[in-house]
GROMACS .gro file of C-alpha atoms in nm:
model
  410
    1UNK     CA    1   0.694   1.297  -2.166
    2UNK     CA    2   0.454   1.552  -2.039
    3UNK     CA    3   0.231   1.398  -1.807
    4UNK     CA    4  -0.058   1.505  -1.630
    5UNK     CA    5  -0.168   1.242  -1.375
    6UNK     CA    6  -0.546   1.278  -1.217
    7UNK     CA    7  -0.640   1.136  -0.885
    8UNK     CA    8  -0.947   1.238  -0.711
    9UNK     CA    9  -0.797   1.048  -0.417
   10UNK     CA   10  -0.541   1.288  -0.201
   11UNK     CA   11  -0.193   1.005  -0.261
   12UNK     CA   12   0.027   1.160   0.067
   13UNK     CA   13   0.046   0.967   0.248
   14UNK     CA   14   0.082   0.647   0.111
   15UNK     CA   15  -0.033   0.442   0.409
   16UNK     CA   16  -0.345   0.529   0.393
   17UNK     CA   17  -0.518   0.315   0.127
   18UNK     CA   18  -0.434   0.086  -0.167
   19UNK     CA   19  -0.541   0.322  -0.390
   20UNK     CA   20  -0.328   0.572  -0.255
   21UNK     CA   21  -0.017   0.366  -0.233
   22UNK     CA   22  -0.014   0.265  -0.645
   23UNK     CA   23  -0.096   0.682  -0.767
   24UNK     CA   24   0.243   0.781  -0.487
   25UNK     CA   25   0.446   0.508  -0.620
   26UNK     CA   26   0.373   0.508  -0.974
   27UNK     CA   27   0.370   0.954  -0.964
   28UNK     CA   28   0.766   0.889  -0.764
   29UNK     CA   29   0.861   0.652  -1.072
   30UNK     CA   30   0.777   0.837  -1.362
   31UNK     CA   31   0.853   1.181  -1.206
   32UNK     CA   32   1.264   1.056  -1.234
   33UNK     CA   33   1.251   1.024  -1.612
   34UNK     CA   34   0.949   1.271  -1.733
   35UNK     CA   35   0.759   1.554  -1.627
   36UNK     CA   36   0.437   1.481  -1.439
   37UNK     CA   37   0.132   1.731  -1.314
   38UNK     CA   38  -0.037   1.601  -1.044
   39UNK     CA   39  -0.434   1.749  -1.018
   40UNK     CA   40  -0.580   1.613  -0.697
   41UNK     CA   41  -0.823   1.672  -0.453
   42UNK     CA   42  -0.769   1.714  -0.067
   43UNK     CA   43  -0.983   1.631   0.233
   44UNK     CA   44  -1.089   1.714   0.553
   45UNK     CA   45  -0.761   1.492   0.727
   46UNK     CA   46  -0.513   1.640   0.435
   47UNK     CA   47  -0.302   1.879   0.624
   48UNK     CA   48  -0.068   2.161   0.490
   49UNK     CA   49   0.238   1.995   0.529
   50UNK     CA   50   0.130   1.656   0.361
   51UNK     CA   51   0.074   1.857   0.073
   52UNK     CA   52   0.443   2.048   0.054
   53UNK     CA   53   0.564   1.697   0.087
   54UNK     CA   54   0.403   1.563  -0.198
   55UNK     CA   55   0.511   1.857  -0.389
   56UNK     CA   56   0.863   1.697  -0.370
   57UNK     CA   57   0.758   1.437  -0.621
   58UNK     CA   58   0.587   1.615  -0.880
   59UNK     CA   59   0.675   1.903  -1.120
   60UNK     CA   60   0.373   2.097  -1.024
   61UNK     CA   61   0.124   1.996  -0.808
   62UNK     CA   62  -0.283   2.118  -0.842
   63UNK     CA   63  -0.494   2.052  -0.553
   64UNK     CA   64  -0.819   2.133  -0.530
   65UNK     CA   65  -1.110   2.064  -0.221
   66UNK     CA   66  -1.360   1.794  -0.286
   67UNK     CA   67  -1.732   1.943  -0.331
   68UNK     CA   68  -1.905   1.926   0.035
   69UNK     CA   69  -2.101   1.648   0.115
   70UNK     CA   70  -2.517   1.751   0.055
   71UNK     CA   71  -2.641   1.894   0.392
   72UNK     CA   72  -3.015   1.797   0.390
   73UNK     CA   73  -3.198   1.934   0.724
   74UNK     CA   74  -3.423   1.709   0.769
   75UNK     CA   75  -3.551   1.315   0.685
   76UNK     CA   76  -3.789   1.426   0.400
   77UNK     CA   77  -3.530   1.655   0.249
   78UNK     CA   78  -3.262   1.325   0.279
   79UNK     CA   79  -3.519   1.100   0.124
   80UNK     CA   80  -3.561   1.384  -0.171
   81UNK     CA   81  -3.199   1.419  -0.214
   82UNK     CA   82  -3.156   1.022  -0.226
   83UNK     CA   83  -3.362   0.963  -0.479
   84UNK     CA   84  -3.289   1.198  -0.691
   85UNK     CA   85  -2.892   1.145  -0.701
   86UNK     CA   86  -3.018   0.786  -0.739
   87UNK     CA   87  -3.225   0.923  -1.070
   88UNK     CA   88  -2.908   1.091  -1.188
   89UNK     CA   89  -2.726   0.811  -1.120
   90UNK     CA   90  -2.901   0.578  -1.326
   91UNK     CA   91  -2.968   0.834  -1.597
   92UNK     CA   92  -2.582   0.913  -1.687
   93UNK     CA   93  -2.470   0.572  -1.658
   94UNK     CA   94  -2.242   0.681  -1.356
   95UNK     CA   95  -2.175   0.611  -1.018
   96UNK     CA   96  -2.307   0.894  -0.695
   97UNK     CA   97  -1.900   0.866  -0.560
   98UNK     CA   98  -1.858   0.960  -0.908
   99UNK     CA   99  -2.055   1.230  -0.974
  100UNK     CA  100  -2.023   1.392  -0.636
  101UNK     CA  101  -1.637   1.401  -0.651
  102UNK     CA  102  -1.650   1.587  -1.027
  103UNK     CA  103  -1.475   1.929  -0.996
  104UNK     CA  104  -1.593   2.153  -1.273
  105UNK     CA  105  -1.229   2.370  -1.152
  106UNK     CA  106  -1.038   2.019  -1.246
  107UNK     CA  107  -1.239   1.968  -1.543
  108UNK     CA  108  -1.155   2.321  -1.694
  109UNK     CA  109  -0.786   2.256  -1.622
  110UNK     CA  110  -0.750   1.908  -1.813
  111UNK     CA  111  -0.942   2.085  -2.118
  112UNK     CA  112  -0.704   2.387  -2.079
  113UNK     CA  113  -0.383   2.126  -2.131
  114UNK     CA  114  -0.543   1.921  -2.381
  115UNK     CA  115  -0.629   2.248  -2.641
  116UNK     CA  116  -0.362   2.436  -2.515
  117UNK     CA  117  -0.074   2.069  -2.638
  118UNK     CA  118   0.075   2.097  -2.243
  119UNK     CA  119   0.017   1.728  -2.214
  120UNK     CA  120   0.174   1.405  -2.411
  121UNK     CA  121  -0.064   1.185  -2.180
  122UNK     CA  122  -0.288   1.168  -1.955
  123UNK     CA  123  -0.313   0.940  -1.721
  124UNK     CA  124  -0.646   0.827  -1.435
  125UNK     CA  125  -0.545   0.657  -1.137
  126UNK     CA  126  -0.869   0.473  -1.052
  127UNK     CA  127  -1.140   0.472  -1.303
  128UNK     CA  128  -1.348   0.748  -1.025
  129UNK     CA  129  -1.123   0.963  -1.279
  130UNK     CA  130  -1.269   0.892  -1.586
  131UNK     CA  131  -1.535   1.125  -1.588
  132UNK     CA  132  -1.244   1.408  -1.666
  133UNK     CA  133  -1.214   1.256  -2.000
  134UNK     CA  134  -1.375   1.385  -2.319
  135UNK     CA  135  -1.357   1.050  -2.640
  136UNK     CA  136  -1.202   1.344  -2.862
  137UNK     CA  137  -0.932   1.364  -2.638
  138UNK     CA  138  -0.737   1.060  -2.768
  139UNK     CA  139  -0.724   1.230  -3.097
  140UNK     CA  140  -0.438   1.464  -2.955
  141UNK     CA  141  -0.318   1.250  -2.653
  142UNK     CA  142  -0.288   0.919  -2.511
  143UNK     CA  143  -0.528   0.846  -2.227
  144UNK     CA  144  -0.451   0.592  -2.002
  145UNK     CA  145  -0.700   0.451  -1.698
  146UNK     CA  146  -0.547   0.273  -1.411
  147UNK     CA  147  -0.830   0.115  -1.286
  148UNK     CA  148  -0.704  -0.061  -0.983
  149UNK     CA  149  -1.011  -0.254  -0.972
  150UNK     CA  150  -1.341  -0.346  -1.095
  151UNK     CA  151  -1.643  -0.155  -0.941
  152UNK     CA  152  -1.883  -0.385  -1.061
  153UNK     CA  153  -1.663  -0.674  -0.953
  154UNK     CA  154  -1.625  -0.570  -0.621
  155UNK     CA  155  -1.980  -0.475  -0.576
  156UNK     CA  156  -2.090  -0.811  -0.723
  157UNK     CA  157  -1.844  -0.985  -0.459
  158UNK     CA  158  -1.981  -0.817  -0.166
  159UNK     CA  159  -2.353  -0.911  -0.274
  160UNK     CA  160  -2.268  -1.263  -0.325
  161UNK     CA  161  -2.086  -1.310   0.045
  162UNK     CA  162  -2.345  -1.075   0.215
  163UNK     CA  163  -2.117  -0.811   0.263
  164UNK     CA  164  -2.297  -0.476   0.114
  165UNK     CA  165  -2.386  -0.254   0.385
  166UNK     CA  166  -2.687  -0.152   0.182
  167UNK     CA  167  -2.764  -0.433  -0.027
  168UNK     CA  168  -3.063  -0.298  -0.219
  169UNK     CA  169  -2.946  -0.005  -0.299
  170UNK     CA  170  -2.645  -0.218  -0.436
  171UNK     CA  171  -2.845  -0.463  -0.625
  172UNK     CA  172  -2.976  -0.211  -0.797
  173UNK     CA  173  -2.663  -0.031  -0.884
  174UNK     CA  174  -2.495  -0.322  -1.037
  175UNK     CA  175  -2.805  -0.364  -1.291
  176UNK     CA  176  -2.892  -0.037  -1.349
  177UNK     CA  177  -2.562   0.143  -1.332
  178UNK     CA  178  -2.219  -0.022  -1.313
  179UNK     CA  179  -2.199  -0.251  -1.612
  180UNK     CA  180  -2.323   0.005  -1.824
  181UNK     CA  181  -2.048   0.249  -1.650
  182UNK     CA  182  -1.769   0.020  -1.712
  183UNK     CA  183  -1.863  -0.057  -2.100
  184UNK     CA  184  -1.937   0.330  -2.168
  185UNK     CA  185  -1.605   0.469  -2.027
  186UNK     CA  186  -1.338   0.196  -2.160
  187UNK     CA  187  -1.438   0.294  -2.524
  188UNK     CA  188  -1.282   0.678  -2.441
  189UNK     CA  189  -0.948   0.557  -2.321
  190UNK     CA  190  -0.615   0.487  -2.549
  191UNK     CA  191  -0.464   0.219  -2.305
  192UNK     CA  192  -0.639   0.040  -2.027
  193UNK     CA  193  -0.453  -0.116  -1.711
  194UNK     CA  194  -0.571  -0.345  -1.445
  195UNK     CA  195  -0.356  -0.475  -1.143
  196UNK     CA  196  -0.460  -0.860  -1.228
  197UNK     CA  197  -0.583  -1.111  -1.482
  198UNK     CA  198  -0.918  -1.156  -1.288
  199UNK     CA  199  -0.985  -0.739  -1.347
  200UNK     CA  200  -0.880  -0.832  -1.700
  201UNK     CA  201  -1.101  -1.088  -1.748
  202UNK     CA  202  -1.411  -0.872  -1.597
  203UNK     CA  203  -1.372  -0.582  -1.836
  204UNK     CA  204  -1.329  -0.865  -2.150
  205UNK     CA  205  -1.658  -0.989  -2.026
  206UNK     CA  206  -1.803  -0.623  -2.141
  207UNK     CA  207  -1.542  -0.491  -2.420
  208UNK     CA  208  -1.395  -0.833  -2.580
  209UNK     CA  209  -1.164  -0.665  -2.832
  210UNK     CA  210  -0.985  -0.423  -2.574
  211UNK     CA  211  -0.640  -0.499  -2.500
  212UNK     CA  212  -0.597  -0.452  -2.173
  213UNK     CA  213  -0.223  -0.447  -1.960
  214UNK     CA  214  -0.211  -0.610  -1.632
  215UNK     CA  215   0.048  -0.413  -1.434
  216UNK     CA  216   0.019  -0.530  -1.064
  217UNK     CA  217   0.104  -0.380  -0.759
  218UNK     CA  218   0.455  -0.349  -0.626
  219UNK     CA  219   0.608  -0.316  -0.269
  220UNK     CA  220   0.847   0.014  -0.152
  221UNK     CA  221   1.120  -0.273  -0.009
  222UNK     CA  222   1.262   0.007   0.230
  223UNK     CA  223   0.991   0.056   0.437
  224UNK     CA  224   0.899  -0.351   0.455
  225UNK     CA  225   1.233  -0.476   0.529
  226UNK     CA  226   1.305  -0.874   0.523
  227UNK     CA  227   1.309  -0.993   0.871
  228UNK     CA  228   1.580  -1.230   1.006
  229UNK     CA  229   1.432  -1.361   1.355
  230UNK     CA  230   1.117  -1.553   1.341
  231UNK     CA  231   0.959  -1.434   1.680
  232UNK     CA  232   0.718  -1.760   1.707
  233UNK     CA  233   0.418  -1.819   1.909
  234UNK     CA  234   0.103  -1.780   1.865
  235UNK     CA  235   0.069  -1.410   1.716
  236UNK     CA  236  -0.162  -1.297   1.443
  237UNK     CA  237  -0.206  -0.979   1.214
  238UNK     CA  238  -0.386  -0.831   0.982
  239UNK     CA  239  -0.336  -0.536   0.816
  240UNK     CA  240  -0.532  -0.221   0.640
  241UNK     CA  241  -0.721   0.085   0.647
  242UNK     CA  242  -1.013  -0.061   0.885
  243UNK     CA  243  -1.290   0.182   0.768
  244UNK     CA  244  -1.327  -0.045   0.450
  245UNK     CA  245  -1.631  -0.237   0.368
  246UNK     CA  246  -1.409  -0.533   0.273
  247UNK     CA  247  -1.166  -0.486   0.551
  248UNK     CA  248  -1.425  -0.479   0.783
  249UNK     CA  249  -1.585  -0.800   0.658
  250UNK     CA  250  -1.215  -1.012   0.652
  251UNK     CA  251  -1.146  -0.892   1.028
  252UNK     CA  252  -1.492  -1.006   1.201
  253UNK     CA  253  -1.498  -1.341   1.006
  254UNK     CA  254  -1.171  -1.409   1.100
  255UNK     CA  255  -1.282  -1.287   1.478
  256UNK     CA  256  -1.603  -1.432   1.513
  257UNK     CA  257  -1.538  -1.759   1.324
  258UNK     CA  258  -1.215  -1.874   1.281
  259UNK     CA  259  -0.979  -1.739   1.605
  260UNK     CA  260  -1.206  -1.909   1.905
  261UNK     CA  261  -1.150  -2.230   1.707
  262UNK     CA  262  -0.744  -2.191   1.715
  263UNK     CA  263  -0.791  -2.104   2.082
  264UNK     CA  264  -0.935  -2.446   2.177
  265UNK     CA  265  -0.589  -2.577   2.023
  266UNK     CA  266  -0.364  -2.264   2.154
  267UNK     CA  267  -0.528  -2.061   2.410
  268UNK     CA  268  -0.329  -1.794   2.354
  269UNK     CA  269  -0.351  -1.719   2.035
  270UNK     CA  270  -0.378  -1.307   1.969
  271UNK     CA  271  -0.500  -1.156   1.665
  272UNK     CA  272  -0.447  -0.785   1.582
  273UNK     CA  273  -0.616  -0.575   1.397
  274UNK     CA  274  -0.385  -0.313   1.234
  275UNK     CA  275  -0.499  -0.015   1.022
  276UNK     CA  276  -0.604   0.348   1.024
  277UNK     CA  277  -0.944   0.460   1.070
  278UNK     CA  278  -1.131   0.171   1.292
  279UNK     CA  279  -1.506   0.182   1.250
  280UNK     CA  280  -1.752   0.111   1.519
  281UNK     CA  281  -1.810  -0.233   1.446
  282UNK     CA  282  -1.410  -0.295   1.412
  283UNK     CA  283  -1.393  -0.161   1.803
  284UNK     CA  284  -1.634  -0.344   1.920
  285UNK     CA  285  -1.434  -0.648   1.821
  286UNK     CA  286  -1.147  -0.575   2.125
  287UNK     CA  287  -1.415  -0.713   2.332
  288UNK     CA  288  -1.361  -1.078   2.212
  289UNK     CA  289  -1.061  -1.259   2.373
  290UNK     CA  290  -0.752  -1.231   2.230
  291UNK     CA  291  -0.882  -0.923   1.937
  292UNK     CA  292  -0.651  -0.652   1.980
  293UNK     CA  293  -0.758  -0.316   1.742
  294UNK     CA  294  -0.485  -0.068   1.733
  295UNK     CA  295  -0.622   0.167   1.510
  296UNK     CA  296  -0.334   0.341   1.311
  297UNK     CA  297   0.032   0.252   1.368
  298UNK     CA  298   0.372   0.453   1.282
  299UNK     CA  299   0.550   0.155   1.148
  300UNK     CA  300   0.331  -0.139   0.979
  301UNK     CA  301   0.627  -0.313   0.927
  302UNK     CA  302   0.788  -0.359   1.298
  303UNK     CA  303   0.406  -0.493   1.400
  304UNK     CA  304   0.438  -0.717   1.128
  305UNK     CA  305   0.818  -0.869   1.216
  306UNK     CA  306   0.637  -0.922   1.584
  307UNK     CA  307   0.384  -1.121   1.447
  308UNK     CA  308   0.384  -1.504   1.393
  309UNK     CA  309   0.134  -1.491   1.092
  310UNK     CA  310  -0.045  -1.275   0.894
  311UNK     CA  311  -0.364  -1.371   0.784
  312UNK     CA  312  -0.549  -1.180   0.515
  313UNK     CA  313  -0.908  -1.357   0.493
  314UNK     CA  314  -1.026  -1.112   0.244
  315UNK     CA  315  -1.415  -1.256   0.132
  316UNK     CA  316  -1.442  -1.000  -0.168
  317UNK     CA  317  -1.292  -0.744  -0.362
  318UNK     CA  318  -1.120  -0.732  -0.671
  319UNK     CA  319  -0.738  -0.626  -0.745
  320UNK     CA  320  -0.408  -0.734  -0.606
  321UNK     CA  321  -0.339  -0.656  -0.217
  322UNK     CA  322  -0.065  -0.460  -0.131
  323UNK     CA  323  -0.149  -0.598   0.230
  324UNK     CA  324  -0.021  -0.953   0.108
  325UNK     CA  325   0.282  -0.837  -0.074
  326UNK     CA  326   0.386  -0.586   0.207
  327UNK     CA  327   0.369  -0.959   0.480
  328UNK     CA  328   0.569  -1.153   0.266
  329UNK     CA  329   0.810  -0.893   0.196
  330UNK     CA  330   0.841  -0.823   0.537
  331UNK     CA  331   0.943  -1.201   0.555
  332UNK     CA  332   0.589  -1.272   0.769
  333UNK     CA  333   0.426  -1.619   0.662
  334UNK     CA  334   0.082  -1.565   0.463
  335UNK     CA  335  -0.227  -1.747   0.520
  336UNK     CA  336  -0.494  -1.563   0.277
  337UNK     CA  337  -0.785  -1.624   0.071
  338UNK     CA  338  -0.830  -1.681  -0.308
  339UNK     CA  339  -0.959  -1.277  -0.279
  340UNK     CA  340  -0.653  -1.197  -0.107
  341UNK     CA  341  -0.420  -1.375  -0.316
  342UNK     CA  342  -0.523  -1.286  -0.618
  343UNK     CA  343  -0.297  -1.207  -0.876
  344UNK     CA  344  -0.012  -1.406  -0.683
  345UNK     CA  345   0.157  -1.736  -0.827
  346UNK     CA  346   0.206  -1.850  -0.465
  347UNK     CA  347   0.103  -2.248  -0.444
  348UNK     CA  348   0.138  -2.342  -0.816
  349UNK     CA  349   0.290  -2.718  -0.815
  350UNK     CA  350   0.683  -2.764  -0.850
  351UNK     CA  351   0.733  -2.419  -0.776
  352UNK     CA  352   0.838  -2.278  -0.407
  353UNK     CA  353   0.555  -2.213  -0.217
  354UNK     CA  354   0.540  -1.903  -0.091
  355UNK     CA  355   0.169  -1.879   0.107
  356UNK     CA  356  -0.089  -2.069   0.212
  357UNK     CA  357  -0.441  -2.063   0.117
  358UNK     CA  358  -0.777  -2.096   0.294
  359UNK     CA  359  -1.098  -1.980   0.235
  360UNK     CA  360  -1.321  -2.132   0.528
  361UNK     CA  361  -1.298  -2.148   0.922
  362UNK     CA  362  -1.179  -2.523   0.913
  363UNK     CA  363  -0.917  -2.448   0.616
  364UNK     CA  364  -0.785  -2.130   0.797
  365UNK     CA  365  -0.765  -2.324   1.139
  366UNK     CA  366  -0.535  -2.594   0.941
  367UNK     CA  367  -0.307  -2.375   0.764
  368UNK     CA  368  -0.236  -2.200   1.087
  369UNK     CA  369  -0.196  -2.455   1.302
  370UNK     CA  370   0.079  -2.616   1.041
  371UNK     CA  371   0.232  -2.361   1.070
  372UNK     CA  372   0.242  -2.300   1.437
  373UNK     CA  373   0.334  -2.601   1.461
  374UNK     CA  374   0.666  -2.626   1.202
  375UNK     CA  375   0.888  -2.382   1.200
  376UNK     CA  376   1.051  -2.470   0.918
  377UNK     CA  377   0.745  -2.421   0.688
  378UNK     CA  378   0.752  -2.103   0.863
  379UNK     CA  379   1.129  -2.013   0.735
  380UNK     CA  380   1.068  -2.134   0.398
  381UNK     CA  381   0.716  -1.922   0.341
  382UNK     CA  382   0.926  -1.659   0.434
  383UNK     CA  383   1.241  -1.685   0.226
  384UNK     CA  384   0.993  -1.793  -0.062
  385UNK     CA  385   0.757  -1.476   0.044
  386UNK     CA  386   1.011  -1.229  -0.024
  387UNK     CA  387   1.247  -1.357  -0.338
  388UNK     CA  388   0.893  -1.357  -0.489
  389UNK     CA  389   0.893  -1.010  -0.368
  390UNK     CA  390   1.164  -0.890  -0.501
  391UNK     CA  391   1.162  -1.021  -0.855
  392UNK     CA  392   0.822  -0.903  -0.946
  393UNK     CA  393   0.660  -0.700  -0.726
  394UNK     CA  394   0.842  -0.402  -0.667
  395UNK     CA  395   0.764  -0.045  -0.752
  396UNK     CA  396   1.070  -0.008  -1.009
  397UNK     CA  397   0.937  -0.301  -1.215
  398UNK     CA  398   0.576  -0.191  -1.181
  399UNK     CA  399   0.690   0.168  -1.283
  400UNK     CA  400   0.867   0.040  -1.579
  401UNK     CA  401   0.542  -0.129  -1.695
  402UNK     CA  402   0.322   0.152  -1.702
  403UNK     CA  403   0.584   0.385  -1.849
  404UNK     CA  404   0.621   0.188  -2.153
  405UNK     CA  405   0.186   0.202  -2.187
  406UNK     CA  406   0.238   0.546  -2.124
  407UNK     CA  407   0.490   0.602  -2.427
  408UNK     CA  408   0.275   0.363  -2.661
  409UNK     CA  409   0.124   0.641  -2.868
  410UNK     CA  410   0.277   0.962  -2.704
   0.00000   0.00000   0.00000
């Protein structure tokens, strides 16, 4: 197949977001077989030779720069310029991030393929993306959006735990903008793909006769290696790009309310906060005992063999965490939320259990001290972690998965 793959969303490197992790990966599996275009947009930290790298995995690579950010001088002008990409907003049915990252250069070169038959497919890695597409397009080729996850979902989430950093201007969003976003583009797109059956369910909810694929994420099992010494104590990790709203929220609950409670039981309990990008309020948490913020690391996987357990006490978001499957391929025990095991048959009854879940201080506090306390349950989490791993959630069987939406009317 000709394939030309559109990501807003720079994918080199792939540590530096879940988003960008699934575009590499799926570009690196379908690039062996077929020939993909890559159109993407750089950034102010994209550097020259990040972008000759990912040139290695593509047959040609577009990149273009993302339009500035608006540059109003003073607080009236700001106000002005609010309101009225609010008013545009709500009039097209589309989200600002949307509508501020649309390159009219981009948009010229997807119409140029589509009239011009240089494309089989197209694909949109994350539904930002969709705006690219024109309904007649399907006509000619098949369009595929990998939506990664739910915008309205996750926006929804982070009103209902109190986790919008602007929850107005969210409220009104999600009833004036993002339902109406999601229904409107799914009716241009061929094939639709979500990363789990919750996504799937969410975008029934607005279009019930879509068929939607769930293809989940997968793990690259070189760099996360299995580990084969349990280091023990009292050590705990979390993981991800720490300049994300729900990133942010999982690491100060866990800080503020759930680690002084271990420490009354093991005083020396550390918890470390691993991930590019630390915000402000993510720094500040160094200053509780114990909090260690490293900002970004060279290899996620040696700080996770060191570790005893790796909580991810995700409170909202939608999609399947590549910070989860990453742990228990590493061979690190799990102790994660319903949010951050989503997707994942990891506690379903005579079956191996392969994580533990918790959802509030006193559950959290439990599953960690259990297994503090037992290695054992430590060993088998692992073992159980990875096999699970390894027959479902690698790139290779994610890849396979799309390719075969891909071909469906190519």
């Amino acid at each position: 197949m000709r394939i030309l793959m559109l990501s807003s969303t720079f994918p080199y490197p792939p540590s530096r977001g879940g988003t960008e992790i699934r575009t590499f990966n799926l570009l690196r599996y379908l690039q062996y077989n077929h020939d993909v275009t890559l159109i993407t947009q750089n950034n102010k930290e994209t550097t020259l030779a990040e972008i000759e790298e990912l040139r290695k995995y593509v047959g040609e690579l577009i990149v273009l720069p993302l339009p500035p950010q608006p540059q109003e001088k003073n607080a009236i002008a700001r106000l002005f310029g609010k309101t009225a990409r609010f008013l545009e907003s709500v009039l097209k049915a589309t989200p600002p991030n949307v509508l501020h990252r649309y390159s009219p250069e981009i948009q010229a070169c997807v119409d140029e393929y589509v009239r011009a038959g240089k494309c089989d497919v197209i694909t949109c890695e994350h539904s930002v993306n969709e705006i690219y597409i024109k309904p007649e397009y399907r006509h000619s080729v098949n369009t595929v959006v990998d939506v990664h996850s739910s915008v309205y979902g996750w926006i929804r989430d982070h009103l209902e735990m109190g986790a919008a950093q602007n929850a107005l201007r969210d409220r009104l969003y999600l009833s004036l903008v993002l339902k109406r976003y999601e229904r409107r583009y799914c009716n241009k797109f061929s094939n639709i793909v979500v990363t789990t059956e919750d996504d799937r369910q969410e975008f029934l909810k607005l279009r019930p006769e879509l068929e939607i694929k769930v293809i989940p994420n997968g793990v690259d099992l070189e760099l996360f290696p299995y580990r084969h010494q349990d280091p023990g104590g009292h050590k705990l990790i979390f993981v991800g790009a720490m300049d994300a709203s729900h990133n942010i929220d999982a690491a100060r609950f866990f800080a503020v309310e759930v680690l002084p409670k271990l420490q009354t039981q093991y005083p020396d309990t550390t918890f470390s906060i691993v991930g590019a990008r630390p915000t402000p309020e993510v720094l500040e948490l160094n200053n509780l005992p114990g909090v260690i913020v490293t900002g970004r690391v060279a290899s996620m996987s040696e700080y996770l063999h060191q570790s005893t357990v790796c909580v991810v006490p995700l409170r909202t978001g939608f999609g399947i965490k590549n910070k989860t499957l990453e742990a228990m391929a590493a061979g690190v025990p799990v102790v994660a939320s319903d949010r951050g095991l989503e997707g994942l048959a990891v506690d379903i009854a005579n079956q191996p259990l392969c994580a533990l879940r918790a959802n509030t201080p006193a559950e959290y506090v439990t599953a960690i001290s259990q297994l503090f306390d037992h290695p054992q349950l430590r060993s088998e989490l692992s073992d159980h972690g990875r096999q699970l791993v390894e027959a479902e959630f690698t790139w290779d069987i994610a890849g396979k998965r799309y390719e075969q939406v891909l071909l469906q009317q190519s």
